[in-house]
Short mmCIF file of N, CA and C in Angstrom, two decimals:
data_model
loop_
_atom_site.label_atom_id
_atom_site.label_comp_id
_atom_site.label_asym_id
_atom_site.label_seq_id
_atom_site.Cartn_x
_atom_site.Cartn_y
_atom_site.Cartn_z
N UNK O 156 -7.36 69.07 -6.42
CA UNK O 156 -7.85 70.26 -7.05
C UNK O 156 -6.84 70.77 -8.06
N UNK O 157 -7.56 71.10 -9.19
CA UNK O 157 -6.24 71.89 -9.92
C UNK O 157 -5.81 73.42 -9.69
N UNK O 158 -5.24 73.68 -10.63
CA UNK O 158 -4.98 75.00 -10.14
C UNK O 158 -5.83 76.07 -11.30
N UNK O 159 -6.98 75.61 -11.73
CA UNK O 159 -7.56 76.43 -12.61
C UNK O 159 -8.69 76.61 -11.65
N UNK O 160 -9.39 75.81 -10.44
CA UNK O 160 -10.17 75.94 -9.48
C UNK O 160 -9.56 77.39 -8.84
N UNK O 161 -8.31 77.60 -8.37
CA UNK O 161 -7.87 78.36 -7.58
C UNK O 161 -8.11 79.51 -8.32
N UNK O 162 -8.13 79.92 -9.79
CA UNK O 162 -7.97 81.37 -10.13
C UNK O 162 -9.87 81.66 -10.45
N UNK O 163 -9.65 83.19 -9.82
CA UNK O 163 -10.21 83.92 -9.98
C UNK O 163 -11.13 84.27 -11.28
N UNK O 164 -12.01 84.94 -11.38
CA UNK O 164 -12.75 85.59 -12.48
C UNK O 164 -11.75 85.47 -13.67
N UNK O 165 -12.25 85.44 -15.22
CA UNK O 165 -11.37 86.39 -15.81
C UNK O 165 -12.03 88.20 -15.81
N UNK O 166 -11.04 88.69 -15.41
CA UNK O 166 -11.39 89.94 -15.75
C UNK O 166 -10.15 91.04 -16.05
N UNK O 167 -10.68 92.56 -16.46
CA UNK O 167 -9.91 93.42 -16.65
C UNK O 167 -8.86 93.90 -15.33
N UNK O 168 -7.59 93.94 -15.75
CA UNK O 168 -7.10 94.33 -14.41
C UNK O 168 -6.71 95.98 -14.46
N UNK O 169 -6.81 96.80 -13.52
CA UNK O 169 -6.17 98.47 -13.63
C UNK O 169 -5.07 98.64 -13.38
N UNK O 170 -4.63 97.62 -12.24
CA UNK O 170 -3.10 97.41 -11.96
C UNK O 170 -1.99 97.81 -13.01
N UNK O 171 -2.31 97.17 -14.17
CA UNK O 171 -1.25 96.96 -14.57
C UNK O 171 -1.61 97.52 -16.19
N UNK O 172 -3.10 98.19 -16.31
CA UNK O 172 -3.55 98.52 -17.64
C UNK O 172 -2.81 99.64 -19.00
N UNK O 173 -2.27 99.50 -20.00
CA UNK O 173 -2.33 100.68 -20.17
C UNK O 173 -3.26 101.01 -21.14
N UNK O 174 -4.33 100.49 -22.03
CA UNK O 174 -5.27 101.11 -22.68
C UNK O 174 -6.90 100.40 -21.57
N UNK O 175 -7.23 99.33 -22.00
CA UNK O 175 -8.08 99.26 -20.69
C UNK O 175 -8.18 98.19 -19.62
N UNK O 176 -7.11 97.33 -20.03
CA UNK O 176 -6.71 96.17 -18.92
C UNK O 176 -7.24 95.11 -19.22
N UNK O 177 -7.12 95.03 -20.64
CA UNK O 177 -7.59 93.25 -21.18
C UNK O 177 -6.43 92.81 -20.74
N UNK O 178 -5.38 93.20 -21.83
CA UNK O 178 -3.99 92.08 -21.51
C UNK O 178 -3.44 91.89 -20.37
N UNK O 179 -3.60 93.16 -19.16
CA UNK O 179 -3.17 92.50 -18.23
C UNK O 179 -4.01 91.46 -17.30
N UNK O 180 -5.56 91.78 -17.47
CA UNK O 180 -6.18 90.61 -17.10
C UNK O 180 -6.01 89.12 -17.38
N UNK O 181 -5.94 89.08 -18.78
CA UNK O 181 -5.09 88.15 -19.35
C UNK O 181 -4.19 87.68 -18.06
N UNK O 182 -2.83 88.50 -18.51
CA UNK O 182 -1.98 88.33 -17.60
C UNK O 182 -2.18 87.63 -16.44
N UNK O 183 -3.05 88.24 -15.95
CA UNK O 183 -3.38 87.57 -14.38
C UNK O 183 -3.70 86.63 -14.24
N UNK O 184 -4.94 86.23 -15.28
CA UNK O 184 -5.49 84.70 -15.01
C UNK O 184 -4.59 83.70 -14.92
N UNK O 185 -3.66 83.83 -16.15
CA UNK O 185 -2.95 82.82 -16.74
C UNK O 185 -1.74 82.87 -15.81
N UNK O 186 -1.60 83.75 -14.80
CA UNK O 186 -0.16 84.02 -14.43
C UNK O 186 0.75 83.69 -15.15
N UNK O 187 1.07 85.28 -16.05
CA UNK O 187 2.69 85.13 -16.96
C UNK O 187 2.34 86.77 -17.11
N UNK O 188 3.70 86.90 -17.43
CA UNK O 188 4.12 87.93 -17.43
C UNK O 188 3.27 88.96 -18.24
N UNK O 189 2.92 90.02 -18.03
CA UNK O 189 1.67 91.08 -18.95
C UNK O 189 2.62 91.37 -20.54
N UNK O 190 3.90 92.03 -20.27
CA UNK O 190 4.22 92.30 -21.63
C UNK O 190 4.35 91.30 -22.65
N UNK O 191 4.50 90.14 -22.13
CA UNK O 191 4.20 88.47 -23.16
C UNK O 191 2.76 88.66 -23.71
N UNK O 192 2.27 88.81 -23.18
CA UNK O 192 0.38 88.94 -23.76
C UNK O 192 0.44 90.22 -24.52
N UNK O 193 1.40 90.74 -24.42
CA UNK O 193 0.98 92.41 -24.87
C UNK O 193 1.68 91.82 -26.32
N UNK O 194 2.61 91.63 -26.48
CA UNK O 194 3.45 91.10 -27.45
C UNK O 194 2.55 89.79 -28.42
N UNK O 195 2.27 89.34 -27.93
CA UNK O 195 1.14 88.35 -28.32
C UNK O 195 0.25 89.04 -29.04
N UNK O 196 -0.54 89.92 -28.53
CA UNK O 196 -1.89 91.20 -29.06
C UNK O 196 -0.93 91.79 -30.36
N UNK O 197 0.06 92.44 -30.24
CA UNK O 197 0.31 93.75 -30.90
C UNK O 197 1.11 92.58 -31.92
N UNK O 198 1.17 91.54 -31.94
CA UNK O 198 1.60 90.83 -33.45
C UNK O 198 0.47 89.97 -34.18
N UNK O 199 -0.63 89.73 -33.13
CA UNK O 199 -2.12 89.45 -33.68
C UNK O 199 -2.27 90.59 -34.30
N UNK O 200 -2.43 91.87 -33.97
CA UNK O 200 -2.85 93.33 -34.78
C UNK O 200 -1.95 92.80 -35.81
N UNK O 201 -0.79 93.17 -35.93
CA UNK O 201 -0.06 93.05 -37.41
C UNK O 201 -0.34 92.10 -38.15
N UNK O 202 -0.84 90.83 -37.98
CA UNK O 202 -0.76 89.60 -38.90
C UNK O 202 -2.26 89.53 -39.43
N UNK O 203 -3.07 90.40 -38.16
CA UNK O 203 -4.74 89.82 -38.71
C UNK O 203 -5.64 91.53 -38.78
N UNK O 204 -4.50 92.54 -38.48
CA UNK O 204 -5.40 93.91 -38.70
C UNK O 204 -6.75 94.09 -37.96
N UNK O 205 -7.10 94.04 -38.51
CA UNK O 205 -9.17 94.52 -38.20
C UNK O 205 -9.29 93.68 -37.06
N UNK O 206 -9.21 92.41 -37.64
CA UNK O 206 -9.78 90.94 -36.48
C UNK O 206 -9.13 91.54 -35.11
N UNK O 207 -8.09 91.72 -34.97
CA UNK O 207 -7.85 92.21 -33.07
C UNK O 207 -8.05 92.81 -32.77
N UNK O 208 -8.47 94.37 -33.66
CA UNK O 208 -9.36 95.35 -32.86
C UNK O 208 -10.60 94.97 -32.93
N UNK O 209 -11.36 94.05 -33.05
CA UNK O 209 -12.50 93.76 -32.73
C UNK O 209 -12.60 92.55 -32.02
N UNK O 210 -11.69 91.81 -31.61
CA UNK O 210 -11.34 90.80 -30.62
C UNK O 210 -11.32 91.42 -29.48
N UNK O 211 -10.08 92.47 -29.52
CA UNK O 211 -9.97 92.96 -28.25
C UNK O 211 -11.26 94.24 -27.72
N UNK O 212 -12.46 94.43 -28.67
CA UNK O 212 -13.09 95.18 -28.37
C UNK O 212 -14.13 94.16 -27.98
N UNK O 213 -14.49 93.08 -28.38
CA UNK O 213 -15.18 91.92 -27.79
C UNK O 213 -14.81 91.80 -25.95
N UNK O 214 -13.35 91.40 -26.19
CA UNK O 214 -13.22 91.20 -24.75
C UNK O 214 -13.15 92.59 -23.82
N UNK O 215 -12.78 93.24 -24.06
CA UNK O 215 -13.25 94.75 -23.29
C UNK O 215 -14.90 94.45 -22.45
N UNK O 216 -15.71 94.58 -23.53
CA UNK O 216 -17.33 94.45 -23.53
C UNK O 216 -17.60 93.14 -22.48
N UNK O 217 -16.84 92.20 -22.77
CA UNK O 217 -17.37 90.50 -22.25
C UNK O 217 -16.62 90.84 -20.89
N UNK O 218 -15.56 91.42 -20.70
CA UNK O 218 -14.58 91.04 -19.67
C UNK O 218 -15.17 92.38 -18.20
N UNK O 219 -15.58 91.36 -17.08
CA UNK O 219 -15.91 92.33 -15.97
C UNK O 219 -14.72 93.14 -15.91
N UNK O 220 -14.67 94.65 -14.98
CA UNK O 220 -13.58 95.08 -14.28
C UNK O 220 -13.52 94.65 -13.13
N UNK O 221 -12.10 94.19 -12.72
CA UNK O 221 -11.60 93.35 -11.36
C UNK O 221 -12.20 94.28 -10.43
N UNK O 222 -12.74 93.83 -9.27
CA UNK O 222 -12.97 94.52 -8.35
C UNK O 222 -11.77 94.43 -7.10
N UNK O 223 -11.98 95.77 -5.89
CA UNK O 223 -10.84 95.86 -5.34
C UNK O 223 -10.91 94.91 -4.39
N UNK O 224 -11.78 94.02 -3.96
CA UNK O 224 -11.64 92.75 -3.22
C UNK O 224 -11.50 91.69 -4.13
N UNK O 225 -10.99 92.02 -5.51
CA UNK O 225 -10.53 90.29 -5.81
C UNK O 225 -8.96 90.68 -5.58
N UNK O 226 -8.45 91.47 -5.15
CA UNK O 226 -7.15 91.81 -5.23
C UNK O 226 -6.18 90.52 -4.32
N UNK O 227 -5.27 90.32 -4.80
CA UNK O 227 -4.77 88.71 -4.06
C UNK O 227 -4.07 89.35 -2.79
N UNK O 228 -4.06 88.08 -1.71
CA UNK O 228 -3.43 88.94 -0.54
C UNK O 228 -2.38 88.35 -0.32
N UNK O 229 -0.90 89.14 -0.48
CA UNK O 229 0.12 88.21 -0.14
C UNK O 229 0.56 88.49 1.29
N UNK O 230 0.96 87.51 2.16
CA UNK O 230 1.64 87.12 2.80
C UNK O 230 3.08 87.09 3.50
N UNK O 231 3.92 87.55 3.80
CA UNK O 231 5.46 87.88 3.78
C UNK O 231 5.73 86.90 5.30
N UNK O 232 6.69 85.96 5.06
CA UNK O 232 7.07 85.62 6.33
C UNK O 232 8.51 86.14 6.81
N UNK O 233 8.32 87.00 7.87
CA UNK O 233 9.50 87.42 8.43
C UNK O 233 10.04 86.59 9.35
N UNK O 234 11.78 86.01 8.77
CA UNK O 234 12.39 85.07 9.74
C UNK O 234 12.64 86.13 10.99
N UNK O 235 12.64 85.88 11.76
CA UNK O 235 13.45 87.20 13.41
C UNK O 235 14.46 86.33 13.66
N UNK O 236 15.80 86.55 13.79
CA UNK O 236 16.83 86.64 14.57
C UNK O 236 16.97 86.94 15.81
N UNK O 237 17.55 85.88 16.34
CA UNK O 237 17.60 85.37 17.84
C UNK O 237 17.39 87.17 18.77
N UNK O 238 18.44 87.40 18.35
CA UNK O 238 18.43 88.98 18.90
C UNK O 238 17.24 90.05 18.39
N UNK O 239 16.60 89.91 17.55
CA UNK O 239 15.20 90.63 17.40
C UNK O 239 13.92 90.02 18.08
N UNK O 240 14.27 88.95 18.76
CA UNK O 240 12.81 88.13 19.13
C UNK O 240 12.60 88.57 20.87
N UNK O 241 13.48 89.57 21.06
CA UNK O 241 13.21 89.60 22.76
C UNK O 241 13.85 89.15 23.60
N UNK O 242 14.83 88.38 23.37
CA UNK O 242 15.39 87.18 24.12
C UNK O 242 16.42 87.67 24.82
N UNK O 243 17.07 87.41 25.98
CA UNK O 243 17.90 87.80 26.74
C UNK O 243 19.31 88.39 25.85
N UNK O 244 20.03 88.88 26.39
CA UNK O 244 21.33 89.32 25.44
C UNK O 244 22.13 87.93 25.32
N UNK O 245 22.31 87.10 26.44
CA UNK O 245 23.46 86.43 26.60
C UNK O 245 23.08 84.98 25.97
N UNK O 246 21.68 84.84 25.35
CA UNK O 246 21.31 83.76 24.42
C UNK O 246 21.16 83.85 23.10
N UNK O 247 21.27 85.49 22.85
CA UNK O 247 21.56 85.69 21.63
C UNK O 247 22.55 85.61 21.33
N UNK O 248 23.74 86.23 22.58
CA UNK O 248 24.90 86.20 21.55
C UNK O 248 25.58 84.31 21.54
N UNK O 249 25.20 83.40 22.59
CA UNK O 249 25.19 82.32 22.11
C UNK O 249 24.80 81.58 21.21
N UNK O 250 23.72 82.14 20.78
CA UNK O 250 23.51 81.91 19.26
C UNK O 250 23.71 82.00 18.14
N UNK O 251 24.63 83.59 18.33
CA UNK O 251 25.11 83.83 17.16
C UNK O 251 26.73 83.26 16.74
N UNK O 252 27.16 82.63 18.19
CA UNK O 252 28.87 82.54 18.66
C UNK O 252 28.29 80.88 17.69
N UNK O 253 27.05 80.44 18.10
CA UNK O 253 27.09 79.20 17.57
C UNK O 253 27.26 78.98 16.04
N UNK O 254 26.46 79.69 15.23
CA UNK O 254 26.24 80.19 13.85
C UNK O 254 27.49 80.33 13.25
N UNK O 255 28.05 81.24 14.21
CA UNK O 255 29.43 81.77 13.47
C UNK O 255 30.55 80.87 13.35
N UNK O 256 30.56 79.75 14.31
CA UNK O 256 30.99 78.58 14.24
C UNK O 256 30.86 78.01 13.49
N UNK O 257 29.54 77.49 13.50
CA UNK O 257 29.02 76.25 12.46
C UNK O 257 29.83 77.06 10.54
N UNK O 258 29.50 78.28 10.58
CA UNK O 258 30.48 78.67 9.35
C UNK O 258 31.44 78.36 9.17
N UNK O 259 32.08 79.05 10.25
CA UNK O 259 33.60 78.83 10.06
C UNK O 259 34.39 77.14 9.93
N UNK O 260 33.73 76.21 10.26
CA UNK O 260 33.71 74.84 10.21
C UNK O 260 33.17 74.62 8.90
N UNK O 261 32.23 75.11 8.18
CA UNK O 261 32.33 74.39 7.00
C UNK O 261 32.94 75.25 5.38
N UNK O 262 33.81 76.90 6.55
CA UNK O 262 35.03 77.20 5.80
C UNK O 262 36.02 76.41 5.70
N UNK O 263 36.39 75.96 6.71
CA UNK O 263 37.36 75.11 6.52
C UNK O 263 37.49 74.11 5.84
N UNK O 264 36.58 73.35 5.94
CA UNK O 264 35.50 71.88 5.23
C UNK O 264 36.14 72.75 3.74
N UNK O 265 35.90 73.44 3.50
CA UNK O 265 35.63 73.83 2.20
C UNK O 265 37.01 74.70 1.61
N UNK O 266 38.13 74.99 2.55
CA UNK O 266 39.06 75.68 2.44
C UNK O 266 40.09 74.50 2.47
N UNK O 267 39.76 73.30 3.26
CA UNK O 267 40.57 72.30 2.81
C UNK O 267 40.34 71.34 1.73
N UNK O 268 39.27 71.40 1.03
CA UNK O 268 38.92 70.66 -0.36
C UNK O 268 40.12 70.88 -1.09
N UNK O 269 39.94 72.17 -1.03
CA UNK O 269 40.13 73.34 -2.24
C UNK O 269 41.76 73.33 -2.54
N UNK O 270 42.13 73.04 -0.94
CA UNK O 270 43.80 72.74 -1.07
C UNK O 270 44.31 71.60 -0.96
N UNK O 271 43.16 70.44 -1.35
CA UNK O 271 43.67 69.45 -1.17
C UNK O 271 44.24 69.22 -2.83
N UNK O 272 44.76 67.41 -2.91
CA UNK O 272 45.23 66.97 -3.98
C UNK O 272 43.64 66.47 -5.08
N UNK O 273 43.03 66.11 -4.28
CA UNK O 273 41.21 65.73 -4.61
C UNK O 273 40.75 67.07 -5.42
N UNK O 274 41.03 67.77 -5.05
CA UNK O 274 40.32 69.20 -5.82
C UNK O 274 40.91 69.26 -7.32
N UNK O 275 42.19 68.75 -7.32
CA UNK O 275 42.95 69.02 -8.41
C UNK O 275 42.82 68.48 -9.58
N UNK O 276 42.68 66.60 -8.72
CA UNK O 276 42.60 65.84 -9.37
C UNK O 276 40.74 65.89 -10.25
N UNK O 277 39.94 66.38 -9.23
CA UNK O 277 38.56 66.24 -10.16
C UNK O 277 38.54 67.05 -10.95
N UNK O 278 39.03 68.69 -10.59
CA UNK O 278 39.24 69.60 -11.69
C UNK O 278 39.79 69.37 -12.82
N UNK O 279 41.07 68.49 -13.07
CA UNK O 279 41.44 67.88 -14.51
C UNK O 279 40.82 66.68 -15.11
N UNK O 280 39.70 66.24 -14.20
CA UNK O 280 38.91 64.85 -14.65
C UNK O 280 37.74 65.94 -15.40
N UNK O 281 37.87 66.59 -14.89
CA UNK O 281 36.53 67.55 -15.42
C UNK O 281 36.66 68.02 -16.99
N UNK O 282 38.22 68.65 -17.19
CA UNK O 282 38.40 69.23 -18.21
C UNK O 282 38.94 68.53 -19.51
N UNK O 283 38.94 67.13 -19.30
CA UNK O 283 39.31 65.95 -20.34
C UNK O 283 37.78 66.05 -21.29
#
Protein backbone atom coordinates (compact mmCIF):
# COMPACT_ATOMS: atom_id res chain seq x y z
CA UNK A 1 0.00 0.00 0.00
CA UNK A 2 1.28 3.41 -0.45
CA UNK A 3 1.10 6.03 1.66
CA UNK A 4 -1.30 8.20 -0.42
CA UNK A 5 -4.00 5.23 0.42
CA UNK A 6 -3.40 6.12 4.10
CA UNK A 7 -4.28 9.96 3.91
CA UNK A 8 -7.38 11.24 4.46
CA UNK A 9 -9.84 13.62 2.50
CA UNK A 10 -8.31 16.70 1.17
CA UNK A 11 -9.87 19.18 3.17
CA UNK A 12 -9.89 22.56 5.10
CA UNK A 13 -8.26 22.26 8.40
CA UNK A 14 -9.38 24.87 11.66
CA UNK A 15 -6.55 23.59 13.58
CA UNK A 16 -4.21 25.39 12.27
CA UNK A 17 -6.30 28.12 9.95
CA UNK A 18 -5.65 31.60 9.88
CA UNK A 19 -7.93 33.02 7.06
CA UNK A 20 -10.00 29.80 6.24
CA UNK A 21 -7.81 26.68 6.38
CA UNK A 22 -6.88 25.95 2.77
CA UNK A 23 -3.14 26.04 3.44
CA UNK A 24 -3.25 24.30 6.37
CA UNK A 25 -5.31 21.60 4.82
CA UNK A 26 -2.84 21.58 2.33
CA UNK A 27 -0.53 21.14 5.02
CA UNK A 28 -2.07 18.15 6.29
CA UNK A 29 -2.57 16.11 3.34
CA UNK A 30 0.82 16.44 2.17
CA UNK A 31 2.30 16.29 5.68
CA UNK A 32 4.83 19.35 5.72
CA UNK A 33 4.98 21.94 7.55
CA UNK A 34 1.77 24.73 7.15
CA UNK A 35 4.01 27.91 7.02
CA UNK A 36 5.95 26.20 3.80
CA UNK A 37 2.51 26.19 1.99
CA UNK A 38 1.75 29.52 3.38
CA UNK A 39 5.01 30.82 1.87
CA UNK A 40 4.33 28.99 -1.26
CA UNK A 41 0.58 30.91 -1.52
CA UNK A 42 1.78 34.41 -0.47
CA UNK A 43 4.68 34.30 -3.34
CA UNK A 44 2.05 32.74 -5.87
CA UNK A 45 -0.05 36.09 -4.83
CA UNK A 46 3.05 38.22 -5.65
CA UNK A 47 4.22 36.63 -8.93
CA UNK A 48 0.58 35.87 -10.39
CA UNK A 49 -1.77 38.65 -8.40
CA UNK A 50 -5.45 38.00 -9.33
CA UNK A 51 -4.79 34.17 -10.35
CA UNK A 52 -4.31 33.16 -6.38
CA UNK A 53 -7.03 34.95 -5.15
CA UNK A 54 -9.13 33.12 -7.29
CA UNK A 55 -7.26 29.81 -6.92
CA UNK A 56 -7.45 30.03 -3.45
CA UNK A 57 -11.13 31.08 -3.66
CA UNK A 58 -11.68 27.95 -5.94
CA UNK A 59 -10.25 25.78 -3.34
CA UNK A 60 -12.09 27.31 -0.34
CA UNK A 61 -15.50 26.46 -2.44
CA UNK A 62 -14.09 22.78 -3.73
CA UNK A 63 -12.38 21.98 -0.39
CA UNK A 64 -14.83 20.14 2.39
CA UNK A 65 -14.30 21.42 6.12
CA UNK A 66 -12.40 18.61 8.10
CA UNK A 67 -14.71 17.15 10.30
CA UNK A 68 -14.00 16.50 14.10
CA UNK A 69 -13.79 12.70 13.55
CA UNK A 70 -11.23 12.91 10.82
CA UNK A 71 -9.03 14.27 13.52
CA UNK A 72 -5.83 11.74 13.67
CA UNK A 73 -5.44 9.80 16.89
CA UNK A 74 -2.08 9.71 18.29
CA UNK A 75 -0.85 7.26 20.45
CA UNK A 76 1.99 7.89 23.21
CA UNK A 77 3.88 4.89 24.47
CA UNK A 78 4.82 5.24 28.01
CA UNK A 79 8.11 3.25 28.89
CA UNK A 80 7.40 2.50 33.14
CA UNK A 81 10.39 1.99 35.12
CA UNK A 82 10.97 -0.97 37.07
CA UNK A 83 9.93 1.05 40.18
CA UNK A 84 6.68 2.61 38.64
CA UNK A 85 5.30 -0.81 37.45
CA UNK A 86 4.31 -2.13 41.02
CA UNK A 87 7.00 -4.34 41.59
CA UNK A 88 8.43 -5.16 44.89
CA UNK A 89 11.05 -2.53 46.28
CA UNK A 90 13.94 -4.95 46.42
CA UNK A 91 13.63 -5.81 42.47
CA UNK A 92 13.57 -2.51 41.65
CA UNK A 93 16.30 -1.43 43.32
CA UNK A 94 18.12 -4.52 41.70
CA UNK A 95 17.39 -3.22 38.71
CA UNK A 96 18.38 -0.12 38.97
CA UNK A 97 21.95 -1.31 40.94
CA UNK A 98 22.04 -3.30 37.55
CA UNK A 99 21.60 -0.27 35.09
CA UNK A 100 23.80 1.75 37.07
CA UNK A 101 26.39 -0.74 36.52
CA UNK A 102 26.02 -1.58 33.11
CA UNK A 103 26.88 2.53 32.86
CA UNK A 104 29.41 2.77 34.81
CA UNK A 105 31.21 -0.15 32.75
CA UNK A 106 30.81 1.42 29.63
CA UNK A 107 32.22 4.76 31.49
CA UNK A 108 35.03 3.25 31.85
CA UNK A 109 35.04 1.45 28.33
CA UNK A 110 34.92 4.90 27.32
CA UNK A 111 37.09 6.74 29.99
CA UNK A 112 39.80 4.37 29.03
CA UNK A 113 39.69 5.02 25.15
CA UNK A 114 39.97 8.43 25.82
CA UNK A 115 43.22 7.94 27.90
CA UNK A 116 44.55 5.64 25.96
CA UNK A 117 47.54 6.07 23.25
CA UNK A 118 44.66 4.82 20.38
CA UNK A 119 42.63 7.93 21.06
CA UNK A 120 45.53 10.06 20.25
CA UNK A 121 46.78 8.38 17.66
CA UNK A 122 43.21 8.40 15.57
CA UNK A 123 42.66 11.95 16.63
CA UNK A 124 45.90 13.06 14.62
CA UNK A 125 45.01 10.50 11.75
CA UNK A 126 41.90 12.47 11.68
CA UNK A 127 43.37 15.92 11.42
CA UNK A 128 46.01 15.19 8.48
Amino acid sequence: MSDLSKRGPLARSKKDAKISGVCAGIAEYFNIEVWLVRLVAASFLIFSGTLAVIVYFVAYFIMDEKKADDKAVHTVEIKTKVWQGGQPPQRAFHEIAKEFNELEQSLQRLEGYVTSNAYKIDRELKQL
